[in-house]
Amino acid sequence: MVQPLSNSFQQRFDQIHAFALTDEGLRELADAVGPDVLEHIRQARECLDLIIQSWEHGRTDGLSIHGYLLQHQEHMRQSLEIAESYTALVANAFRVTQGDAEQEVTSAVPETPWLFSIPLERTMQEVGLWMPHFQTFAKRRNSQAILEAIQAGDVQIHLVLDRGDVVAAIGTRVFDHERGRIGELMWWGGKSIPATQAVLPELFQLLGEQGCSRLVATGREGLTRILEPHGFKRTQITLEKIFNVR
Protein backbone atom coordinates (compact mmCIF):
# COMPACT_ATOMS: atom_id res chain seq x y z
CA MET A 1 0.00 0.00 0.00
CA VAL A 2 1.38 3.38 -0.97
CA GLN A 3 1.90 5.59 2.07
CA PRO A 4 1.22 9.34 1.86
CA LEU A 5 4.33 11.48 1.37
CA SER A 6 5.57 13.55 4.26
CA ASN A 7 6.08 17.26 3.68
CA SER A 8 9.84 16.94 4.11
CA PHE A 9 10.08 14.11 1.59
CA GLN A 10 8.03 16.10 -0.92
CA GLN A 11 10.32 19.09 -0.42
CA ARG A 12 13.42 16.96 -0.99
CA PHE A 13 11.89 15.45 -4.14
CA ASP A 14 11.12 18.94 -5.46
CA GLN A 15 14.77 19.93 -4.89
CA ILE A 16 16.06 16.93 -6.82
CA HIS A 17 13.57 17.50 -9.63
CA ALA A 18 14.56 21.16 -9.91
CA PHE A 19 18.24 20.15 -9.96
CA ALA A 20 17.62 17.72 -12.83
CA LEU A 21 15.89 20.46 -14.85
CA THR A 22 18.79 22.90 -14.45
CA ASP A 23 21.64 20.47 -15.16
CA GLU A 24 22.27 20.39 -18.92
CA GLY A 25 23.77 16.90 -18.93
CA LEU A 26 20.83 15.38 -17.07
CA ARG A 27 18.35 17.17 -19.31
CA GLU A 28 20.08 15.76 -22.40
CA LEU A 29 20.04 12.30 -20.85
CA ALA A 30 16.32 12.64 -20.06
CA ASP A 31 15.67 13.65 -23.67
CA ALA A 32 17.53 10.51 -24.80
CA VAL A 33 15.95 7.95 -22.47
CA GLY A 34 12.43 9.39 -22.57
CA PRO A 35 11.55 8.11 -26.07
CA ASP A 36 12.91 4.64 -25.19
CA VAL A 37 10.68 4.43 -22.11
CA LEU A 38 7.64 5.57 -24.07
CA GLU A 39 8.35 3.12 -26.88
CA HIS A 40 8.51 0.16 -24.48
CA ILE A 41 5.27 1.28 -22.85
CA ARG A 42 3.63 1.64 -26.29
CA GLN A 43 4.66 -1.87 -27.29
CA ALA A 44 3.49 -3.24 -23.93
CA ARG A 45 0.09 -1.65 -24.58
CA GLU A 46 -0.03 -3.24 -28.05
CA CYS A 47 0.59 -6.65 -26.47
CA LEU A 48 -2.36 -6.10 -24.15
CA ASP A 49 -4.52 -5.06 -27.11
CA LEU A 50 -3.60 -8.28 -28.93
CA ILE A 51 -4.55 -10.36 -25.90
CA ILE A 52 -7.92 -8.57 -25.62
CA GLN A 53 -8.61 -8.91 -29.36
CA SER A 54 -7.79 -12.61 -29.29
CA TRP A 55 -10.17 -13.13 -26.40
CA GLU A 56 -13.00 -11.12 -28.00
CA HIS A 57 -12.72 -13.08 -31.25
CA GLY A 58 -12.61 -16.45 -29.52
CA ARG A 59 -8.95 -17.07 -30.34
CA THR A 60 -7.90 -18.20 -26.89
CA ASP A 61 -4.87 -20.25 -27.91
CA GLY A 62 -2.85 -20.61 -24.71
CA LEU A 63 0.57 -20.42 -26.37
CA SER A 64 -0.25 -17.20 -28.23
CA ILE A 65 -1.63 -15.45 -25.15
CA HIS A 66 1.32 -16.65 -23.08
CA GLY A 67 3.69 -15.22 -25.70
CA TYR A 68 1.94 -11.85 -25.69
CA LEU A 69 2.11 -11.79 -21.87
CA LEU A 70 5.84 -12.49 -21.91
CA GLN A 71 6.42 -9.70 -24.43
CA HIS A 72 4.29 -7.32 -22.34
CA GLN A 73 6.25 -8.15 -19.17
CA GLU A 74 9.60 -7.69 -20.94
CA HIS A 75 8.67 -4.27 -22.32
CA MET A 76 7.45 -3.12 -18.91
CA ARG A 77 10.62 -4.46 -17.25
CA GLN A 78 12.88 -2.58 -19.66
CA SER A 79 10.96 0.69 -19.30
CA LEU A 80 11.14 0.37 -15.52
CA GLU A 81 14.89 -0.32 -15.58
CA ILE A 82 15.55 2.74 -17.75
CA ALA A 83 13.45 4.97 -15.51
CA GLU A 84 15.05 3.64 -12.32
CA SER A 85 18.57 4.07 -13.71
CA TYR A 86 17.89 7.68 -14.63
CA THR A 87 16.29 8.38 -11.25
CA ALA A 88 19.28 6.92 -9.41
CA LEU A 89 21.68 8.97 -11.54
CA VAL A 90 19.83 12.21 -10.77
CA ALA A 91 19.67 11.43 -7.05
CA ASN A 92 23.41 10.67 -6.95
CA ALA A 93 24.25 13.89 -8.81
CA PHE A 94 22.13 15.84 -6.35
CA ARG A 95 23.84 14.23 -3.34
CA VAL A 96 27.26 15.09 -4.72
CA THR A 97 26.27 18.75 -5.14
CA GLN A 98 25.25 18.75 -1.47
CA GLY A 99 28.89 17.97 -0.57
CA ASP A 100 28.20 14.56 0.91
CA ALA A 101 28.27 11.51 -1.34
CA GLU A 102 26.96 9.40 1.55
CA GLN A 103 23.81 11.46 2.04
CA GLU A 104 20.59 9.52 1.34
CA VAL A 105 17.31 10.93 0.20
CA THR A 106 15.07 9.97 3.12
CA SER A 107 11.85 11.25 4.57
CA ALA A 108 12.04 12.87 7.98
CA VAL A 109 9.02 12.07 10.10
CA PRO A 110 7.31 15.29 11.24
CA GLU A 111 7.29 15.75 15.00
CA THR A 112 3.78 17.21 15.08
CA PRO A 113 0.53 15.59 13.85
CA TRP A 114 -0.44 16.39 10.29
CA LEU A 115 -3.36 15.80 7.94
CA PHE A 116 -3.40 13.90 4.66
CA SER A 117 -6.58 14.10 2.57
CA ILE A 118 -7.10 11.13 0.26
CA PRO A 119 -8.35 12.19 -3.22
CA LEU A 120 -11.91 10.97 -3.75
CA GLU A 121 -10.93 8.84 -6.72
CA ARG A 122 -8.38 6.92 -4.58
CA THR A 123 -10.62 6.33 -1.55
CA MET A 124 -11.23 2.63 -2.14
CA GLN A 125 -7.65 2.02 -3.31
CA GLU A 126 -6.38 3.24 0.06
CA VAL A 127 -9.02 1.37 2.07
CA GLY A 128 -6.35 -0.34 4.16
CA LEU A 129 -5.31 3.02 5.63
CA TRP A 130 -8.72 4.19 6.86
CA MET A 131 -10.90 1.09 7.28
CA PRO A 132 -9.47 0.07 10.71
CA HIS A 133 -10.46 3.49 12.07
CA PHE A 134 -13.86 3.36 10.37
CA GLN A 135 -14.48 0.01 12.06
CA THR A 136 -13.73 1.64 15.41
CA PHE A 137 -16.40 4.24 14.62
CA ALA A 138 -18.82 1.58 13.30
CA LYS A 139 -18.90 -0.21 16.66
CA ARG A 140 -20.64 2.82 18.18
CA ARG A 141 -23.45 3.36 15.68
CA ASN A 142 -25.20 2.14 12.53
CA SER A 143 -22.66 2.97 9.85
CA GLN A 144 -23.91 1.10 6.77
CA ALA A 145 -25.37 4.23 5.15
CA ILE A 146 -22.13 6.12 5.68
CA LEU A 147 -20.07 3.25 4.25
CA GLU A 148 -22.30 3.23 1.16
CA ALA A 149 -21.77 7.00 0.79
CA ILE A 150 -18.00 6.44 0.98
CA GLN A 151 -18.16 3.74 -1.69
CA ALA A 152 -20.26 6.05 -3.89
CA GLY A 153 -17.56 8.73 -3.74
CA ASP A 154 -19.61 11.22 -1.69
CA VAL A 155 -17.35 11.21 1.38
CA GLN A 156 -13.71 12.26 1.50
CA ILE A 157 -11.37 10.55 3.96
CA HIS A 158 -8.72 12.52 5.85
CA LEU A 159 -5.92 10.67 7.65
CA VAL A 160 -4.42 11.95 10.89
CA LEU A 161 -0.72 11.02 11.06
CA ASP A 162 1.46 11.26 14.14
CA ARG A 163 5.18 10.38 13.92
CA GLY A 164 4.65 8.35 10.78
CA ASP A 165 1.61 6.36 11.98
CA VAL A 166 -2.02 6.78 10.92
CA VAL A 167 -3.66 7.30 14.32
CA ALA A 168 -7.13 8.43 13.21
CA ALA A 169 -9.34 9.08 10.19
CA ILE A 170 -12.13 11.57 9.53
CA GLY A 171 -14.84 11.41 6.88
CA THR A 172 -16.38 14.60 5.47
CA ARG A 173 -18.83 15.51 2.75
CA VAL A 174 -19.74 18.83 1.15
CA PHE A 175 -23.28 19.59 -0.03
CA ASP A 176 -25.29 22.59 -1.15
CA HIS A 177 -28.17 23.81 1.01
CA GLU A 178 -30.53 26.80 0.93
CA ARG A 179 -28.29 28.30 3.62
CA GLY A 180 -25.24 27.88 1.40
CA ARG A 181 -22.59 25.21 0.98
CA ILE A 182 -22.21 23.09 4.10
CA GLY A 183 -19.35 20.86 5.21
CA GLU A 184 -20.32 17.88 7.35
CA LEU A 185 -18.07 15.84 9.62
CA MET A 186 -19.77 12.49 9.06
CA TRP A 187 -17.52 10.24 11.12
CA TRP A 188 -14.35 10.11 13.13
CA GLY A 189 -12.50 7.06 14.40
CA GLY A 190 -9.09 6.58 15.92
CA LYS A 191 -6.92 6.19 18.97
CA SER A 192 -5.58 9.71 19.47
CA ILE A 193 -7.90 12.60 20.33
CA PRO A 194 -4.97 15.02 20.92
CA ALA A 195 -3.56 14.38 17.42
CA THR A 196 -7.02 14.84 15.91
CA GLN A 197 -7.50 18.08 17.83
CA ALA A 198 -4.19 19.35 16.46
CA VAL A 199 -5.14 18.88 12.79
CA LEU A 200 -8.77 20.07 12.95
CA PRO A 201 -7.90 23.72 12.08
CA GLU A 202 -6.20 22.45 8.91
CA LEU A 203 -9.27 20.37 8.05
CA PHE A 204 -11.62 23.31 8.65
CA GLN A 205 -9.47 25.51 6.42
CA LEU A 206 -9.65 22.88 3.66
CA LEU A 207 -13.46 22.77 3.88
CA GLY A 208 -13.56 26.56 3.80
CA GLU A 209 -11.47 26.55 0.62
CA GLN A 210 -14.11 24.23 -0.89
CA GLY A 211 -16.67 26.99 -0.43
CA CYS A 212 -18.30 25.90 2.83
CA SER A 213 -19.96 28.72 4.79
CA ARG A 214 -20.67 26.53 7.82
CA LEU A 215 -19.73 23.15 9.30
CA VAL A 216 -21.98 20.64 11.01
CA ALA A 217 -21.33 17.43 12.91
CA THR A 218 -23.55 14.77 14.48
CA GLY A 219 -22.28 12.21 16.92
CA ARG A 220 -22.07 10.96 20.48
CA GLU A 221 -21.72 13.18 23.51
CA GLY A 222 -17.92 12.99 23.46
CA LEU A 223 -17.86 14.82 20.12
CA THR A 224 -18.93 17.99 21.96
CA ARG A 225 -15.72 18.05 23.99
CA ILE A 226 -13.67 17.72 20.80
CA LEU A 227 -15.41 20.37 18.72
CA GLU A 228 -16.52 23.06 21.17
CA PRO A 229 -12.93 24.35 21.62
CA HIS A 230 -12.97 25.04 17.85
CA GLY A 231 -16.05 27.25 17.93
CA PHE A 232 -18.80 24.67 17.44
CA LYS A 233 -22.09 25.23 19.30
CA ARG A 234 -24.78 22.71 20.17
CA THR A 235 -27.86 23.36 17.99
CA GLN A 236 -29.95 20.24 18.63
CA ILE A 237 -30.10 17.24 20.91
CA THR A 238 -30.96 13.58 20.38
CA LEU A 239 -32.59 11.60 23.20
CA GLU A 240 -32.56 7.83 23.45
CA LYS A 241 -34.42 5.29 25.57
CA ILE A 242 -33.55 1.59 25.60
CA PHE A 243 -36.30 -0.99 26.13
CA ASN A 244 -35.49 -4.29 27.75
CA VAL A 245 -37.52 -6.53 25.45
CA ARG A 246 -37.72 -10.15 26.57
Tab-separated table of C-alpha atoms in Angstrom:
chain	number	residue	atom	x	y	z
A	1	MET	CA	0.000	0.000	0.000
A	2	VAL	CA	1.377	3.384	-0.970
A	3	GLN	CA	1.895	5.591	2.072
A	4	PRO	CA	1.221	9.342	1.857
A	5	LEU	CA	4.327	11.482	1.369
A	6	SER	CA	5.574	13.548	4.264
A	7	ASN	CA	6.078	17.259	3.681
A	8	SER	CA	9.844	16.938	4.112
A	9	PHE	CA	10.082	14.105	1.593
A	10	GLN	CA	8.026	16.096	-0.924
A	11	GLN	CA	10.324	19.090	-0.424
A	12	ARG	CA	13.423	16.964	-0.994
A	13	PHE	CA	11.895	15.451	-4.143
A	14	ASP	CA	11.118	18.942	-5.464
A	15	GLN	CA	14.768	19.930	-4.886
A	16	ILE	CA	16.060	16.931	-6.815
A	17	HIS	CA	13.575	17.497	-9.634
A	18	ALA	CA	14.564	21.159	-9.912
A	19	PHE	CA	18.239	20.150	-9.965
A	20	ALA	CA	17.615	17.725	-12.832
A	21	LEU	CA	15.894	20.456	-14.848
A	22	THR	CA	18.793	22.899	-14.449
A	23	ASP	CA	21.640	20.472	-15.159
A	24	GLU	CA	22.270	20.393	-18.919
A	25	GLY	CA	23.770	16.896	-18.931
A	26	LEU	CA	20.831	15.383	-17.069
A	27	ARG	CA	18.352	17.171	-19.308
A	28	GLU	CA	20.080	15.760	-22.397
A	29	LEU	CA	20.042	12.301	-20.846
A	30	ALA	CA	16.322	12.641	-20.061
A	31	ASP	CA	15.666	13.646	-23.672
A	32	ALA	CA	17.535	10.512	-24.798
A	33	VAL	CA	15.955	7.948	-22.468
A	34	GLY	CA	12.426	9.394	-22.573
A	35	PRO	CA	11.549	8.108	-26.070
A	36	ASP	CA	12.914	4.642	-25.192
A	37	VAL	CA	10.685	4.427	-22.112
A	38	LEU	CA	7.636	5.569	-24.071
A	39	GLU	CA	8.348	3.120	-26.876
A	40	HIS	CA	8.507	0.164	-24.475
A	41	ILE	CA	5.265	1.281	-22.851
A	42	ARG	CA	3.626	1.643	-26.292
A	43	GLN	CA	4.661	-1.871	-27.295
A	44	ALA	CA	3.487	-3.240	-23.932
A	45	ARG	CA	0.087	-1.655	-24.583
A	46	GLU	CA	-0.027	-3.240	-28.054
A	47	CYS	CA	0.591	-6.648	-26.474
A	48	LEU	CA	-2.363	-6.104	-24.152
A	49	ASP	CA	-4.521	-5.061	-27.111
A	50	LEU	CA	-3.601	-8.281	-28.932
A	51	ILE	CA	-4.554	-10.355	-25.898
A	52	ILE	CA	-7.919	-8.569	-25.624
A	53	GLN	CA	-8.612	-8.909	-29.362
A	54	SER	CA	-7.793	-12.615	-29.286
A	55	TRP	CA	-10.165	-13.129	-26.400
A	56	GLU	CA	-12.999	-11.119	-27.997
A	57	HIS	CA	-12.720	-13.081	-31.251
A	58	GLY	CA	-12.613	-16.447	-29.520
A	59	ARG	CA	-8.949	-17.071	-30.345
A	60	THR	CA	-7.898	-18.203	-26.893
A	61	ASP	CA	-4.869	-20.250	-27.908
A	62	GLY	CA	-2.847	-20.606	-24.714
A	63	LEU	CA	0.569	-20.419	-26.366
A	64	SER	CA	-0.255	-17.200	-28.226
A	65	ILE	CA	-1.632	-15.448	-25.145
A	66	HIS	CA	1.323	-16.654	-23.080
A	67	GLY	CA	3.685	-15.220	-25.696
A	68	TYR	CA	1.941	-11.852	-25.690
A	69	LEU	CA	2.110	-11.785	-21.872
A	70	LEU	CA	5.844	-12.487	-21.914
A	71	GLN	CA	6.415	-9.696	-24.429
A	72	HIS	CA	4.293	-7.321	-22.339
A	73	GLN	CA	6.252	-8.145	-19.166
A	74	GLU	CA	9.600	-7.693	-20.939
A	75	HIS	CA	8.670	-4.266	-22.318
A	76	MET	CA	7.449	-3.118	-18.909
A	77	ARG	CA	10.624	-4.461	-17.253
A	78	GLN	CA	12.885	-2.583	-19.660
A	79	SER	CA	10.955	0.686	-19.300
A	80	LEU	CA	11.141	0.375	-15.522
A	81	GLU	CA	14.893	-0.323	-15.582
A	82	ILE	CA	15.553	2.737	-17.748
A	83	ALA	CA	13.450	4.972	-15.508
A	84	GLU	CA	15.047	3.638	-12.315
A	85	SER	CA	18.574	4.072	-13.706
A	86	TYR	CA	17.894	7.680	-14.630
A	87	THR	CA	16.292	8.382	-11.249
A	88	ALA	CA	19.282	6.920	-9.408
A	89	LEU	CA	21.678	8.974	-11.538
A	90	VAL	CA	19.832	12.213	-10.769
A	91	ALA	CA	19.672	11.428	-7.053
A	92	ASN	CA	23.411	10.671	-6.953
A	93	ALA	CA	24.254	13.887	-8.806
A	94	PHE	CA	22.133	15.844	-6.355
A	95	ARG	CA	23.836	14.231	-3.340
A	96	VAL	CA	27.264	15.093	-4.715
A	97	THR	CA	26.273	18.753	-5.136
A	98	GLN	CA	25.249	18.747	-1.470
A	99	GLY	CA	28.886	17.971	-0.575
A	100	ASP	CA	28.197	14.565	0.908
A	101	ALA	CA	28.269	11.509	-1.337
A	102	GLU	CA	26.957	9.400	1.554
A	103	GLN	CA	23.813	11.456	2.044
A	104	GLU	CA	20.594	9.520	1.345
A	105	VAL	CA	17.306	10.933	0.204
A	106	THR	CA	15.069	9.966	3.122
A	107	SER	CA	11.848	11.249	4.571
A	108	ALA	CA	12.044	12.870	7.977
A	109	VAL	CA	9.025	12.072	10.104
A	110	PRO	CA	7.307	15.286	11.237
A	111	GLU	CA	7.294	15.748	15.004
A	112	THR	CA	3.779	17.210	15.082
A	113	PRO	CA	0.535	15.590	13.848
A	114	TRP	CA	-0.442	16.389	10.288
A	115	LEU	CA	-3.362	15.803	7.943
A	116	PHE	CA	-3.402	13.897	4.656
A	117	SER	CA	-6.584	14.101	2.568
A	118	ILE	CA	-7.098	11.126	0.256
A	119	PRO	CA	-8.345	12.192	-3.219
A	120	LEU	CA	-11.912	10.970	-3.750
A	121	GLU	CA	-10.926	8.837	-6.722
A	122	ARG	CA	-8.383	6.922	-4.584
A	123	THR	CA	-10.624	6.331	-1.545
A	124	MET	CA	-11.226	2.627	-2.137
A	125	GLN	CA	-7.646	2.019	-3.314
A	126	GLU	CA	-6.383	3.242	0.064
A	127	VAL	CA	-9.024	1.372	2.075
A	128	GLY	CA	-6.347	-0.335	4.164
A	129	LEU	CA	-5.306	3.015	5.628
A	130	TRP	CA	-8.722	4.187	6.857
A	131	MET	CA	-10.903	1.087	7.278
A	132	PRO	CA	-9.465	0.068	10.705
A	133	HIS	CA	-10.456	3.486	12.068
A	134	PHE	CA	-13.862	3.356	10.374
A	135	GLN	CA	-14.482	0.011	12.057
A	136	THR	CA	-13.726	1.639	15.412
A	137	PHE	CA	-16.397	4.239	14.621
A	138	ALA	CA	-18.815	1.580	13.304
A	139	LYS	CA	-18.897	-0.207	16.662
A	140	ARG	CA	-20.642	2.815	18.181
A	141	ARG	CA	-23.453	3.365	15.682
A	142	ASN	CA	-25.196	2.136	12.527
A	143	SER	CA	-22.663	2.970	9.853
A	144	GLN	CA	-23.911	1.099	6.773
A	145	ALA	CA	-25.375	4.225	5.146
A	146	ILE	CA	-22.126	6.123	5.681
A	147	LEU	CA	-20.074	3.252	4.250
A	148	GLU	CA	-22.299	3.235	1.159
A	149	ALA	CA	-21.775	7.000	0.786
A	150	ILE	CA	-17.996	6.439	0.979
A	151	GLN	CA	-18.163	3.740	-1.691
A	152	ALA	CA	-20.259	6.047	-3.886
A	153	GLY	CA	-17.561	8.726	-3.736
A	154	ASP	CA	-19.611	11.220	-1.694
A	155	VAL	CA	-17.349	11.211	1.380
A	156	GLN	CA	-13.707	12.260	1.496
A	157	ILE	CA	-11.367	10.553	3.959
A	158	HIS	CA	-8.720	12.524	5.853
A	159	LEU	CA	-5.921	10.675	7.651
A	160	VAL	CA	-4.417	11.946	10.893
A	161	LEU	CA	-0.723	11.020	11.064
A	162	ASP	CA	1.464	11.256	14.137
A	163	ARG	CA	5.178	10.383	13.924
A	164	GLY	CA	4.647	8.346	10.778
A	165	ASP	CA	1.608	6.365	11.981
A	166	VAL	CA	-2.019	6.775	10.920
A	167	VAL	CA	-3.662	7.299	14.323
A	168	ALA	CA	-7.127	8.426	13.207
A	169	ALA	CA	-9.336	9.078	10.193
A	170	ILE	CA	-12.130	11.566	9.533
A	171	GLY	CA	-14.840	11.410	6.879
A	172	THR	CA	-16.377	14.605	5.471
A	173	ARG	CA	-18.829	15.507	2.754
A	174	VAL	CA	-19.740	18.828	1.153
A	175	PHE	CA	-23.276	19.587	-0.027
A	176	ASP	CA	-25.290	22.588	-1.153
A	177	HIS	CA	-28.173	23.811	1.006
A	178	GLU	CA	-30.531	26.800	0.932
A	179	ARG	CA	-28.294	28.301	3.622
A	180	GLY	CA	-25.241	27.883	1.404
A	181	ARG	CA	-22.590	25.212	0.979
A	182	ILE	CA	-22.210	23.086	4.095
A	183	GLY	CA	-19.354	20.859	5.205
A	184	GLU	CA	-20.318	17.880	7.345
A	185	LEU	CA	-18.067	15.842	9.617
A	186	MET	CA	-19.767	12.491	9.059
A	187	TRP	CA	-17.518	10.243	11.115
A	188	TRP	CA	-14.346	10.113	13.135
A	189	GLY	CA	-12.499	7.063	14.397
A	190	GLY	CA	-9.087	6.581	15.919
A	191	LYS	CA	-6.923	6.195	18.969
A	192	SER	CA	-5.576	9.713	19.468
A	193	ILE	CA	-7.900	12.599	20.327
A	194	PRO	CA	-4.969	15.023	20.923
A	195	ALA	CA	-3.565	14.379	17.421
A	196	THR	CA	-7.016	14.839	15.914
A	197	GLN	CA	-7.505	18.081	17.826
A	198	ALA	CA	-4.194	19.349	16.459
A	199	VAL	CA	-5.143	18.883	12.788
A	200	LEU	CA	-8.767	20.067	12.949
A	201	PRO	CA	-7.896	23.716	12.079
A	202	GLU	CA	-6.199	22.450	8.905
A	203	LEU	CA	-9.272	20.368	8.052
A	204	PHE	CA	-11.624	23.306	8.653
A	205	GLN	CA	-9.471	25.507	6.423
A	206	LEU	CA	-9.649	22.879	3.664
A	207	LEU	CA	-13.460	22.769	3.877
A	208	GLY	CA	-13.562	26.564	3.803
A	209	GLU	CA	-11.475	26.546	0.622
A	210	GLN	CA	-14.109	24.234	-0.886
A	211	GLY	CA	-16.672	26.987	-0.431
A	212	CYS	CA	-18.305	25.903	2.829
A	213	SER	CA	-19.965	28.718	4.795
A	214	ARG	CA	-20.673	26.526	7.825
A	215	LEU	CA	-19.732	23.149	9.295
A	216	VAL	CA	-21.985	20.637	11.012
A	217	ALA	CA	-21.328	17.425	12.914
A	218	THR	CA	-23.554	14.774	14.478
A	219	GLY	CA	-22.277	12.208	16.923
A	220	ARG	CA	-22.066	10.960	20.478
A	221	GLU	CA	-21.724	13.182	23.515
A	222	GLY	CA	-17.923	12.993	23.455
A	223	LEU	CA	-17.865	14.824	20.124
A	224	THR	CA	-18.931	17.991	21.961
A	225	ARG	CA	-15.717	18.047	23.991
A	226	ILE	CA	-13.668	17.716	20.803
A	227	LEU	CA	-15.407	20.368	18.715
A	228	GLU	CA	-16.521	23.057	21.170
A	229	PRO	CA	-12.929	24.355	21.616
A	230	HIS	CA	-12.966	25.040	17.851
A	231	GLY	CA	-16.053	27.253	17.931
A	232	PHE	CA	-18.804	24.674	17.437
A	233	LYS	CA	-22.092	25.233	19.305
A	234	ARG	CA	-24.776	22.714	20.174
A	235	THR	CA	-27.856	23.364	17.992
A	236	GLN	CA	-29.948	20.239	18.628
A	237	ILE	CA	-30.098	17.242	20.911
A	238	THR	CA	-30.960	13.578	20.379
A	239	LEU	CA	-32.589	11.601	23.204
A	240	GLU	CA	-32.559	7.831	23.445
A	241	LYS	CA	-34.417	5.292	25.566
A	242	ILE	CA	-33.552	1.594	25.598
A	243	PHE	CA	-36.302	-0.987	26.126
A	244	ASN	CA	-35.487	-4.295	27.752
A	245	VAL	CA	-37.523	-6.534	25.451
A	246	ARG	CA	-37.715	-10.153	26.570
